[in-house]
Tab-separated table of C-alpha atoms and ligand atoms in Angstrom:
chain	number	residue	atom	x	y	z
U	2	UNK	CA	-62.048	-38.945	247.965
U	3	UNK	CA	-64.095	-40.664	245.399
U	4	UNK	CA	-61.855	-41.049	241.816
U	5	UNK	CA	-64.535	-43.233	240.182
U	6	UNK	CA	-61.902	-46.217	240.442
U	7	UNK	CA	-64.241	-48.037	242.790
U	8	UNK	CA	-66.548	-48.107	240.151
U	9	UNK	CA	-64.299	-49.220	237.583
U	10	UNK	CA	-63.458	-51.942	239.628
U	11	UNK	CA	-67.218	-52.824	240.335
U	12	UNK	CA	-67.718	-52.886	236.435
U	13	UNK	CA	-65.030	-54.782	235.902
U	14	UNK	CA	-66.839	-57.342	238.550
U	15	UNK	CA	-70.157	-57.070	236.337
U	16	UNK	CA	-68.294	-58.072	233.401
U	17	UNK	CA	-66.358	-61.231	234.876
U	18	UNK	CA	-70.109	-62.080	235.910
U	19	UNK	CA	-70.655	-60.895	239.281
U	20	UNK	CA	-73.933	-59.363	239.666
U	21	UNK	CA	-73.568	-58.643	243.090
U	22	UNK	CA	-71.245	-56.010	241.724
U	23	UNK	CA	-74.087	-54.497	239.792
U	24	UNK	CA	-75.902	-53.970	242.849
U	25	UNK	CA	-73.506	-52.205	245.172
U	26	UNK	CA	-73.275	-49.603	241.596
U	27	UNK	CA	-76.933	-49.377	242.296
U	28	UNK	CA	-76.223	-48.679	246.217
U	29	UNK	CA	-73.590	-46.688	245.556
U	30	UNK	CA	-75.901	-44.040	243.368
U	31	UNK	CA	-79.261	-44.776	243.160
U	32	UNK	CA	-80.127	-42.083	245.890
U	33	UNK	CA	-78.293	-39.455	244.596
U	34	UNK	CA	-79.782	-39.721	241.108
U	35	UNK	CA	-83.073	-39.691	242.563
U	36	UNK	CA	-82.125	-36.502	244.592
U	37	UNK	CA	-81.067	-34.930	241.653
U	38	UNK	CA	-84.110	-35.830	239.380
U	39	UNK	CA	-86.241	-34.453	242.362
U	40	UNK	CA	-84.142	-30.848	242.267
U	41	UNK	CA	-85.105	-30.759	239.012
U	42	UNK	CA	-88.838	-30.743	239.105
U	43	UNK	CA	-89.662	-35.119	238.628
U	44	UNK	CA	-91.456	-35.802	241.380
U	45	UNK	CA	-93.678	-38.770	240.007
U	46	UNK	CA	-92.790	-42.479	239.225
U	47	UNK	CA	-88.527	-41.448	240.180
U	48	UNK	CA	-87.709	-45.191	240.819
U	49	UNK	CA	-88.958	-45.937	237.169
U	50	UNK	CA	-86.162	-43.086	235.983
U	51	UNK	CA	-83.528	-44.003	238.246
U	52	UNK	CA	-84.344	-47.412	236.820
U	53	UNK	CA	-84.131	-46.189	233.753
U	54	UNK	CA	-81.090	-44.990	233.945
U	55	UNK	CA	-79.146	-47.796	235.100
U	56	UNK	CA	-80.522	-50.028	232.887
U	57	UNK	CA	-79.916	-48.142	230.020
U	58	UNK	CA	-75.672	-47.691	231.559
U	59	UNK	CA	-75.567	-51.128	231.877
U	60	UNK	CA	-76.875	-52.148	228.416
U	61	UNK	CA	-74.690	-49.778	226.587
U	62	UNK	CA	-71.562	-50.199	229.280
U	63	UNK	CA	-69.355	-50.467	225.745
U	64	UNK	CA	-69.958	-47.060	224.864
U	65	UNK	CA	-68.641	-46.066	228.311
U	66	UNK	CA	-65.865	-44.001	227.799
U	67	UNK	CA	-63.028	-44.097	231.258
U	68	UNK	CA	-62.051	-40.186	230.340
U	69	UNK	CA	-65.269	-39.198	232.717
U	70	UNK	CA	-66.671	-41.174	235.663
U	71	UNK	CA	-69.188	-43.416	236.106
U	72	UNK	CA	-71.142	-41.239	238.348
U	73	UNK	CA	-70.933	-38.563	235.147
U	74	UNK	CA	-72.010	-40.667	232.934
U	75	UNK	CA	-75.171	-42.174	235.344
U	76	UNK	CA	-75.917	-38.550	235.731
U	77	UNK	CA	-75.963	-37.395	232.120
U	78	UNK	CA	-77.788	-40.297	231.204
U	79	UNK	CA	-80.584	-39.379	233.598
U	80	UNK	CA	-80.782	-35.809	232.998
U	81	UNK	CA	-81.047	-36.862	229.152
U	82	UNK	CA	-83.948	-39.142	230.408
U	83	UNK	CA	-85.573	-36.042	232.605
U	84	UNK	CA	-85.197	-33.446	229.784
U	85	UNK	CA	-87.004	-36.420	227.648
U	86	UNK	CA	-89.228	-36.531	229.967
U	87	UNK	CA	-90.317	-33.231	230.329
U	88	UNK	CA	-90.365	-32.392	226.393
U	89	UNK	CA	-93.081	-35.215	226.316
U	90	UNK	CA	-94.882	-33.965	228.772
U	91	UNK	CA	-94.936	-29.886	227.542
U	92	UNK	CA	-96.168	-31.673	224.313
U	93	UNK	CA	-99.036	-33.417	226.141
U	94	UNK	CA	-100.071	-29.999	227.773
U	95	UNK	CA	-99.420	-27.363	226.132
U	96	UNK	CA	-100.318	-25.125	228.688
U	97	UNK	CA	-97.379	-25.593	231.367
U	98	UNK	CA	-98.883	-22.826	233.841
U	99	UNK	CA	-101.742	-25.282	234.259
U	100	UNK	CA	-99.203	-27.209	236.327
U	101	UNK	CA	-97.845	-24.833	238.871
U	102	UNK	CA	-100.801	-24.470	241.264
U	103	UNK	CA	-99.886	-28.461	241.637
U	104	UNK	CA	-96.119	-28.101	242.186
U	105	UNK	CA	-96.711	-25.042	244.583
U	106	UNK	CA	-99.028	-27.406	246.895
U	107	UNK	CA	-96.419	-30.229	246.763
U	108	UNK	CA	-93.983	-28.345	248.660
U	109	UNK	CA	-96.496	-26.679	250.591
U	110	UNK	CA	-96.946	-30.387	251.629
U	111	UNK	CA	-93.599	-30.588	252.016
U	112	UNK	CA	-93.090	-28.024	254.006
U	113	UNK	CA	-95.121	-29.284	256.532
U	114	UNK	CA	-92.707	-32.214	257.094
U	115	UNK	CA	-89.061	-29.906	257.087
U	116	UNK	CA	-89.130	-29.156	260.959
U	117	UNK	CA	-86.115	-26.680	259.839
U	118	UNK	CA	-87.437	-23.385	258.971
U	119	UNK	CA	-83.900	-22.695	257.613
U	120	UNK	CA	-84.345	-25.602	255.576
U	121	UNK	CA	-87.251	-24.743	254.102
U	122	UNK	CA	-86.092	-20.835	253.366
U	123	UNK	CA	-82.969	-22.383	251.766
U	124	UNK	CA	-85.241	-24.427	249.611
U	125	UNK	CA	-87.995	-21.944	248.401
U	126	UNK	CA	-85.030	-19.646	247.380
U	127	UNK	CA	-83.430	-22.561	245.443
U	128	UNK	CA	-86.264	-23.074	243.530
U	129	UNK	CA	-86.009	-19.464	242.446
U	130	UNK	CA	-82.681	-20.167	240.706
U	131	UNK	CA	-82.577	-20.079	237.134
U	132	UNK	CA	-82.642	-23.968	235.775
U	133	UNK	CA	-78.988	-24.226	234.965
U	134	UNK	CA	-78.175	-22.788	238.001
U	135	UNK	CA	-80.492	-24.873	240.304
U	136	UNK	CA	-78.755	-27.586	238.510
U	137	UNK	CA	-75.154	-26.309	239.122
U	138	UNK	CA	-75.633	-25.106	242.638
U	139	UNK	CA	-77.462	-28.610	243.592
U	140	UNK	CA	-74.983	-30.700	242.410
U	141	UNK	CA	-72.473	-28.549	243.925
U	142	UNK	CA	-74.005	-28.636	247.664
U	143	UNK	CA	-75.593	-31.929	247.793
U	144	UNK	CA	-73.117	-34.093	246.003
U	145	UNK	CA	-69.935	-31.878	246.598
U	146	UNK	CA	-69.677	-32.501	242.913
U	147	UNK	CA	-66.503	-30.453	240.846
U	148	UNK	CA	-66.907	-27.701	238.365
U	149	UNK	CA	-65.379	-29.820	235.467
U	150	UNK	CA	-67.929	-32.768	236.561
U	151	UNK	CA	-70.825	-31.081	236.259
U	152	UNK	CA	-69.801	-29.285	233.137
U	153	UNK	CA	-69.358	-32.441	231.913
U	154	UNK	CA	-73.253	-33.623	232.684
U	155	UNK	CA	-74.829	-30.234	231.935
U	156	UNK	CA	-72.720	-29.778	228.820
U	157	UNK	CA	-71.028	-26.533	229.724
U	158	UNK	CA	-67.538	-25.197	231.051
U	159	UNK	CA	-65.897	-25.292	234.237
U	160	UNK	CA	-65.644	-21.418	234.000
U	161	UNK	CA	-69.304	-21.280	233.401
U	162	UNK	CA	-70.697	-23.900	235.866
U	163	UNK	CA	-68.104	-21.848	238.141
U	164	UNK	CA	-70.028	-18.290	237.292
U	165	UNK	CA	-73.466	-20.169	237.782
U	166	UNK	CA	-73.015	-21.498	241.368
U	167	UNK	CA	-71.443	-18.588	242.933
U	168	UNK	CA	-74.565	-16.093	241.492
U	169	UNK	CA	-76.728	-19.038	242.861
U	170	UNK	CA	-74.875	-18.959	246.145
U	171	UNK	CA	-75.025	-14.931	246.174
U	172	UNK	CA	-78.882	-15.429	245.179
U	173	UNK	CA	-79.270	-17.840	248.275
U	174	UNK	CA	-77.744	-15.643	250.480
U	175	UNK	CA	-79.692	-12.634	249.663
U	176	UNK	CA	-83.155	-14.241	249.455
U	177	UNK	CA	-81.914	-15.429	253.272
U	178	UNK	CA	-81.294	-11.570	254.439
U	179	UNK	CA	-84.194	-10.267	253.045
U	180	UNK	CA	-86.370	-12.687	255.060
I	28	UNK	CA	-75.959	-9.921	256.861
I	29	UNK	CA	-74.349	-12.834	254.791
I	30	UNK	CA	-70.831	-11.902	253.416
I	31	UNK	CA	-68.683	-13.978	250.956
I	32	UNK	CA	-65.319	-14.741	251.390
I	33	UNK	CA	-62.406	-12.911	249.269
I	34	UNK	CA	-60.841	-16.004	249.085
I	35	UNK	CA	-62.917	-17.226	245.959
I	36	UNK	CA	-60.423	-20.500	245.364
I	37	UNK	CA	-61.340	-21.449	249.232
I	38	UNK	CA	-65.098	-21.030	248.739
I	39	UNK	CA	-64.378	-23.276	245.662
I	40	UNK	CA	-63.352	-26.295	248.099
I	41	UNK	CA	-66.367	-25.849	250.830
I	42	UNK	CA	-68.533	-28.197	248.676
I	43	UNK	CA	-66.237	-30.664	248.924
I	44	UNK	CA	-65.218	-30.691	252.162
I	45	UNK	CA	-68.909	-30.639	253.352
I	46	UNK	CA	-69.084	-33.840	251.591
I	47	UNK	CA	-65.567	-35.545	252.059
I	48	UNK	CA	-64.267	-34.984	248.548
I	49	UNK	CA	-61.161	-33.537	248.843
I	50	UNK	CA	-57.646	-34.385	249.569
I	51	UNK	CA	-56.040	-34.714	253.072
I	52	UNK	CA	-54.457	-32.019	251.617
I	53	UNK	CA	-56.984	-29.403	250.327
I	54	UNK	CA	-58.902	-30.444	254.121
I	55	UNK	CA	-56.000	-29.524	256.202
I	56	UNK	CA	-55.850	-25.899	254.525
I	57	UNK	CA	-59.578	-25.340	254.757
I	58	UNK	CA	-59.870	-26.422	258.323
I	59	UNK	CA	-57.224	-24.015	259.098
I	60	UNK	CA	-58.736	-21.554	257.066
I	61	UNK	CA	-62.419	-22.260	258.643
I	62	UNK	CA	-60.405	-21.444	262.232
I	63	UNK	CA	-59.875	-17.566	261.162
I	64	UNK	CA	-62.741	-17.260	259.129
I	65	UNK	CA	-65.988	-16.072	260.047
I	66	UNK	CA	-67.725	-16.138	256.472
I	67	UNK	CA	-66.079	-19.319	255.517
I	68	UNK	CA	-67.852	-21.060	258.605
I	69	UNK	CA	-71.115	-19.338	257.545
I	70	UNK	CA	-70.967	-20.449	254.152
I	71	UNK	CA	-70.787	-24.451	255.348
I	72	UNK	CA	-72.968	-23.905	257.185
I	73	UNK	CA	-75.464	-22.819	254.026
I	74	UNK	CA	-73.879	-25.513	252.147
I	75	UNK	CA	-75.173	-28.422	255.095
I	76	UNK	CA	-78.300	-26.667	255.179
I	77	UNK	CA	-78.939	-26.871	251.432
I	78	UNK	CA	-78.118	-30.622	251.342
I	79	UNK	CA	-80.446	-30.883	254.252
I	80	UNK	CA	-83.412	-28.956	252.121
I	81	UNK	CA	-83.465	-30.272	248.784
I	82	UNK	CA	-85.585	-33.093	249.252
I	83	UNK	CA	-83.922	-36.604	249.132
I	84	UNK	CA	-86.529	-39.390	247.544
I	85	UNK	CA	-86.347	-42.893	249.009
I	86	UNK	CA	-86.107	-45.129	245.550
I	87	UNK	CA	-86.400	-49.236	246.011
I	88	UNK	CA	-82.924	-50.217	245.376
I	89	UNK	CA	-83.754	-54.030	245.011
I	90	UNK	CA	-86.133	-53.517	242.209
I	91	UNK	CA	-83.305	-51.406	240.525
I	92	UNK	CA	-81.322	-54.009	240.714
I	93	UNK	CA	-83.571	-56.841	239.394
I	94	UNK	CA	-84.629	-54.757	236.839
I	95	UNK	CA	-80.688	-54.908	235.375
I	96	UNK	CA	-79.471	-57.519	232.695
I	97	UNK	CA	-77.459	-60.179	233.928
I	98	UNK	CA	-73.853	-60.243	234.197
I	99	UNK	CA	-72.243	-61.403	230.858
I	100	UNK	CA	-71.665	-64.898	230.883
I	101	UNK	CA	-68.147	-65.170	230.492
I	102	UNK	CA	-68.068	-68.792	229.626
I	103	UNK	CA	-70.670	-68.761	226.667
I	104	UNK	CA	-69.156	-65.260	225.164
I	105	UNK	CA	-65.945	-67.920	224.261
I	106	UNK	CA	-63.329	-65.519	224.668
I	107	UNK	CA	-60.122	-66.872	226.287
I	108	UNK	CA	-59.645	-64.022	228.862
I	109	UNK	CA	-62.755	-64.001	230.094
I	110	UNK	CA	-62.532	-68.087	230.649
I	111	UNK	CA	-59.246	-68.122	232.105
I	112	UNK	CA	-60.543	-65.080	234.609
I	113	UNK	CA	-63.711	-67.971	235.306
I	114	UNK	CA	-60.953	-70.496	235.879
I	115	UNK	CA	-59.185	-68.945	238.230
I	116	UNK	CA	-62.617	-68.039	240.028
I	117	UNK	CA	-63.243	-71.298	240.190
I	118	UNK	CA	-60.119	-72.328	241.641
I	119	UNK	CA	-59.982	-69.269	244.008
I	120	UNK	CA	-63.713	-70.754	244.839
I	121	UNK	CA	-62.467	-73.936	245.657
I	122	UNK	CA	-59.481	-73.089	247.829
I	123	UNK	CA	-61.822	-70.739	249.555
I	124	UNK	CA	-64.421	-73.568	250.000
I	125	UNK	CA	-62.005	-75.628	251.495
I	126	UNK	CA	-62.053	-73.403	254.468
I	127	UNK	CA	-65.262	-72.421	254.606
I	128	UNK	CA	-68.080	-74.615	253.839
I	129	UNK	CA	-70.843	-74.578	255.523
I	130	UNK	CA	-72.662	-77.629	256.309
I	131	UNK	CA	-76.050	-77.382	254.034
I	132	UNK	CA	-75.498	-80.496	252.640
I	133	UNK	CA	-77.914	-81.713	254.304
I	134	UNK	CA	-80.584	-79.367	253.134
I	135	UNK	CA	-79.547	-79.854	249.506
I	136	UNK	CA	-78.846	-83.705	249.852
I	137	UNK	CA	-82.746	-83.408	250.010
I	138	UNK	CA	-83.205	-81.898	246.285
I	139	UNK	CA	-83.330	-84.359	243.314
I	140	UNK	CA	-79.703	-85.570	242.297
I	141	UNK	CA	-79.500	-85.310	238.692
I	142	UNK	CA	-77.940	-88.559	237.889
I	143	UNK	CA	-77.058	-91.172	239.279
I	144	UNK	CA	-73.251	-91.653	237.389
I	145	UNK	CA	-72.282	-88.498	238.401
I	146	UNK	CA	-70.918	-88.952	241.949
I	147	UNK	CA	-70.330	-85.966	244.080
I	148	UNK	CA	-67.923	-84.698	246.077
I	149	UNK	CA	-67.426	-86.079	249.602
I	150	UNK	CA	-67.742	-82.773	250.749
I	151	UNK	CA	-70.214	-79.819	249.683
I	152	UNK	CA	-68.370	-77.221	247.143
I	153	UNK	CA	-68.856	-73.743	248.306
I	154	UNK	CA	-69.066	-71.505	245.305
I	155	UNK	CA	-67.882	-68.053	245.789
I	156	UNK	CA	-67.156	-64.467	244.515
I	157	UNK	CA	-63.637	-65.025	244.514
I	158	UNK	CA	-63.898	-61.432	246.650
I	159	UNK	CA	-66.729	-62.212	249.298
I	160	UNK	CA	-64.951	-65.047	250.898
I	161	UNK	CA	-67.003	-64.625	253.930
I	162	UNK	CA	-70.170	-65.144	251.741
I	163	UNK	CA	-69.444	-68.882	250.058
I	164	UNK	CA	-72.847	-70.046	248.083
I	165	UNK	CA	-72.415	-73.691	248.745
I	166	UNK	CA	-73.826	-76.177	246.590
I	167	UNK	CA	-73.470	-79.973	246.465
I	168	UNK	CA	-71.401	-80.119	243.005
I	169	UNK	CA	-72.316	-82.606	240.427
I	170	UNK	CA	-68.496	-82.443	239.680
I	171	UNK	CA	-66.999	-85.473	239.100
I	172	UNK	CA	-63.853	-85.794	241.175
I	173	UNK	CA	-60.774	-88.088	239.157
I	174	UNK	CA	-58.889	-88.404	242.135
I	175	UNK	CA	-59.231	-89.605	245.814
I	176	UNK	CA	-61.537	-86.436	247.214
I	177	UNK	CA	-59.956	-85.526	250.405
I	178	UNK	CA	-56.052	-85.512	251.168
I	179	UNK	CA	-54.517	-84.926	254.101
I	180	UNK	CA	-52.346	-82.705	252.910
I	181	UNK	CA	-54.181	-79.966	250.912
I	182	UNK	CA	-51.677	-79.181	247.511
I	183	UNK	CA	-51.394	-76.059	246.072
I	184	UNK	CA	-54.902	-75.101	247.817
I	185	UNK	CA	-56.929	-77.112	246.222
I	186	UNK	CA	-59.341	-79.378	247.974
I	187	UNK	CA	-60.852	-80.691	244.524
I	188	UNK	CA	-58.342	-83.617	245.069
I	189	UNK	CA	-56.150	-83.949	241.751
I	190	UNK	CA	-57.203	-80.103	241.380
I	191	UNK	CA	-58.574	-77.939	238.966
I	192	UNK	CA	-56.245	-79.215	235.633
I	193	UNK	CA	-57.732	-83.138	235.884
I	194	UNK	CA	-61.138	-81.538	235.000
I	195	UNK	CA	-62.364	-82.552	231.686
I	196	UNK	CA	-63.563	-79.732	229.417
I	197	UNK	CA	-66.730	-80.629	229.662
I	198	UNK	CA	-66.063	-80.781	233.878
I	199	UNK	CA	-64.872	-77.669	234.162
I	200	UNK	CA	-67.924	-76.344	231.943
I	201	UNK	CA	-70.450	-77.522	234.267
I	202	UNK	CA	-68.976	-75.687	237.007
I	203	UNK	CA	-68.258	-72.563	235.046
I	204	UNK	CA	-71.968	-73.334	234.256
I	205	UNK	CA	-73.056	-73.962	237.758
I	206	UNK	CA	-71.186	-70.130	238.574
I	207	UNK	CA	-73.263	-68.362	235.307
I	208	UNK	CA	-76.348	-69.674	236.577
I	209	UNK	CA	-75.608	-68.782	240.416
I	210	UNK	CA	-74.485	-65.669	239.480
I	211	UNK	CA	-77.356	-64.472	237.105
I	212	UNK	CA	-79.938	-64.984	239.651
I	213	UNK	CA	-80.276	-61.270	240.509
I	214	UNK	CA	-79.788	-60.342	244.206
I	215	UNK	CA	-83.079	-59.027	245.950
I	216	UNK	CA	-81.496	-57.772	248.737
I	217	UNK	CA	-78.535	-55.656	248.029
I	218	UNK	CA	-77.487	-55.002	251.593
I	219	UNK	CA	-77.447	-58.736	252.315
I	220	UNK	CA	-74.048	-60.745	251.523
I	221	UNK	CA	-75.462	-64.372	252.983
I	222	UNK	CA	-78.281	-64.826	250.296
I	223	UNK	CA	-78.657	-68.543	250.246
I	224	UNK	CA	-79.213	-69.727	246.378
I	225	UNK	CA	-80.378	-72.973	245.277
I	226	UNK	CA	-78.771	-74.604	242.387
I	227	UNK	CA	-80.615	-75.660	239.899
I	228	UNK	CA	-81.554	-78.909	239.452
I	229	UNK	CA	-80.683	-79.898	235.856
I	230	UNK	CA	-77.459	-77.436	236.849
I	231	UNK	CA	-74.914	-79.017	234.707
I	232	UNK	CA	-77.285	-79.538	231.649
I	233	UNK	CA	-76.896	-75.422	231.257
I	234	UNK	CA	-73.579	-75.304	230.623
I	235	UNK	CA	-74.207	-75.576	227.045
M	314	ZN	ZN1	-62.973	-17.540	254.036
């Protein structure tokens, strides 16, 4: 059971001038922020936001409040970055429907490479989620993340992020019976 | 047909126990409650298959980590705590290096010595997280040493003969110097505890 003291302790570390500290923090969560920026549609240059997103933690550690986790506060920070990101980008387009013949061909191509055909079901009717819930239910499965957590990052309830994964988890199951 | 659980608190904890976040507590009663439960089991099993489908990026952890600013320099921010923590490192570092130095001294012995009136130790000085003790940096130590270098008898653990407190000021700078510099060289390698760093050559001119 992870409290978030281990990376209290780890900070501490940084602070006292360890740097090795600063790397196992990077061990620790790098892949799961890049999982989660993935679930939500970044598929390009996701080392450069995970980056991102520790550097900016690290260079404003001050304002890094012990009343959430670490791991809450990595993840709001890059879901600010991805929501940044993705205002920029509807800016620079202004047509976004231009886009989706490219995202549906990525996961064709991905496709190809999930052996699972369960897998893959699972997947095509996550992606049919509403945003907030993709967000909830992904955390949720993939991270075993709590309700108040995740409210937390997404800026909602625990009542609500509680509402949003089990309609996500109904929507899952039906889109698997009706295959 | 996929059917959920009445038990809506219970589906509440599958999440976590897929992925090992609950108590020994909140486990016990959901493996019990997995043993009786036919849509319980189904559900973890949705929940592993999920993780398993949303895709899972590789991302280059060691350029993450060079890309991070370096660990503040305790020594140069001048506040007391955070020198007195370095002190203690040091000594911690030195009672440590007593114990486990590793004999590179002949490797560095072949790097310029910065001058000649500052002997060092008769021994290399393994420099240390005070918590990876089985990952000493060692580095010859420009250090002078006050008193006779080795004893027989080792007092109060440490080696540094008369010990930590007959280091001038501007000793014990150099070697909290020595640490800042080892210490902001970011790690490549992450995974790897036995990194072998090089001191600097002018080490001891850093310190201020
Ligand atoms: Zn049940």
């Amino acid at each position: 059971m992870d409290d978030g003291s281990a990376d209290v302790a780890l900070i501490e570390r940084w602070k006292g001038g360890d740097q090795r500290a600063a790397a196992e923090i990077v061990r620790r969560h790098a892949q799961a922020l890049a999982r989660f920026a993935a679930s939500s549609g970044e598929r390009e240059e996701l080392d450069e936001l995970v980056q991102d997103t520790f550097v900016r933690a690290f260079n404003s550690l001050e304002s890094f409040r012990a009343d959430s986790t670490f791991r809450t506060w990595l993840f709001t920070i890059l879901r600010r970055l991805v929501l940044d990101r993705k205002r920029s980008e509807k800016r620079r387009r202004n047509q976004v429907e231009l886009d989706e013949g490219h995202a549906i061909q990525a996961y064709d191509a991905l496709d190809a490479l999930v052996a699972d055909e369960t897998a893959v079901r699972v997947r095509q009717a996550i992606e049919r989620l509403s945003p907030l819930q993709k967000e909830v239910f992904v955390l949720r499965v993939t991270e075993g993340m709590a309700y108040g957590e995740i409210a937390t990052l997404v800026g909602s309830t625990e009542g609500a992020c509680r509402v949003h994964y089990h309609n996500a988890m109904r929507s899952v199951k039906e889109f698997l019976d009706d295959a | 047909m996929m059917h959920d659980c009445a038990d809506g608190d219970m589906r509440d904890l599958l999440p976590g126990y897929v992925h090992g976040a609950l108590s020994a507590a909140e486990r016990a009663t959901v493996a019990a409650h997995l043993e009786t439960c036919a849509d319980c089991v189904a559900e973890v099993e949705l929940i592993e298959t999920a993780s398993r489908a949303v895709p899972a990026p590789k991302v280059n952890l060691g350029r993450i980590v060079k890309a991070l600013p370096a660990a503040p320099r305790g020594a140069r921010r001048g506040v007391a705590a955070g020198r007195a923590w370095r002190v203690a490192a040091a000594i911690g570092i030195v009672a440590i290096g007593a114990f486990s130095v590793i004999a590179l001294r002949g490797f560095f012995g072949a790097a310029p010595r910065q001058a000649a009136s500052v002997p060092a130790p008769a021994a290399g000085t393994a420099l240390a997280t005070t918590d990876a003790p089985h990952a000493p940096i060692v580095v010859d130590s420009p250090v002078r040493v006050t008193s006779p270098a080795v004893s027989s008898k080792p007092r109060s653990g440490i080696s540094f003969g008369g010990g930590i407190s007959d280091l001038t000021d501007d000793q014990l700078n150099t070697l909290l110097g020595e640490l800042d510099a080892l210490q902001a060289l970011p790690s490549a390698e992450p995974e790897t505890h036995l990194s072998p760093i090089v001191p600097m050559a002018d080490g001891g001119h850093n310190a201020r």
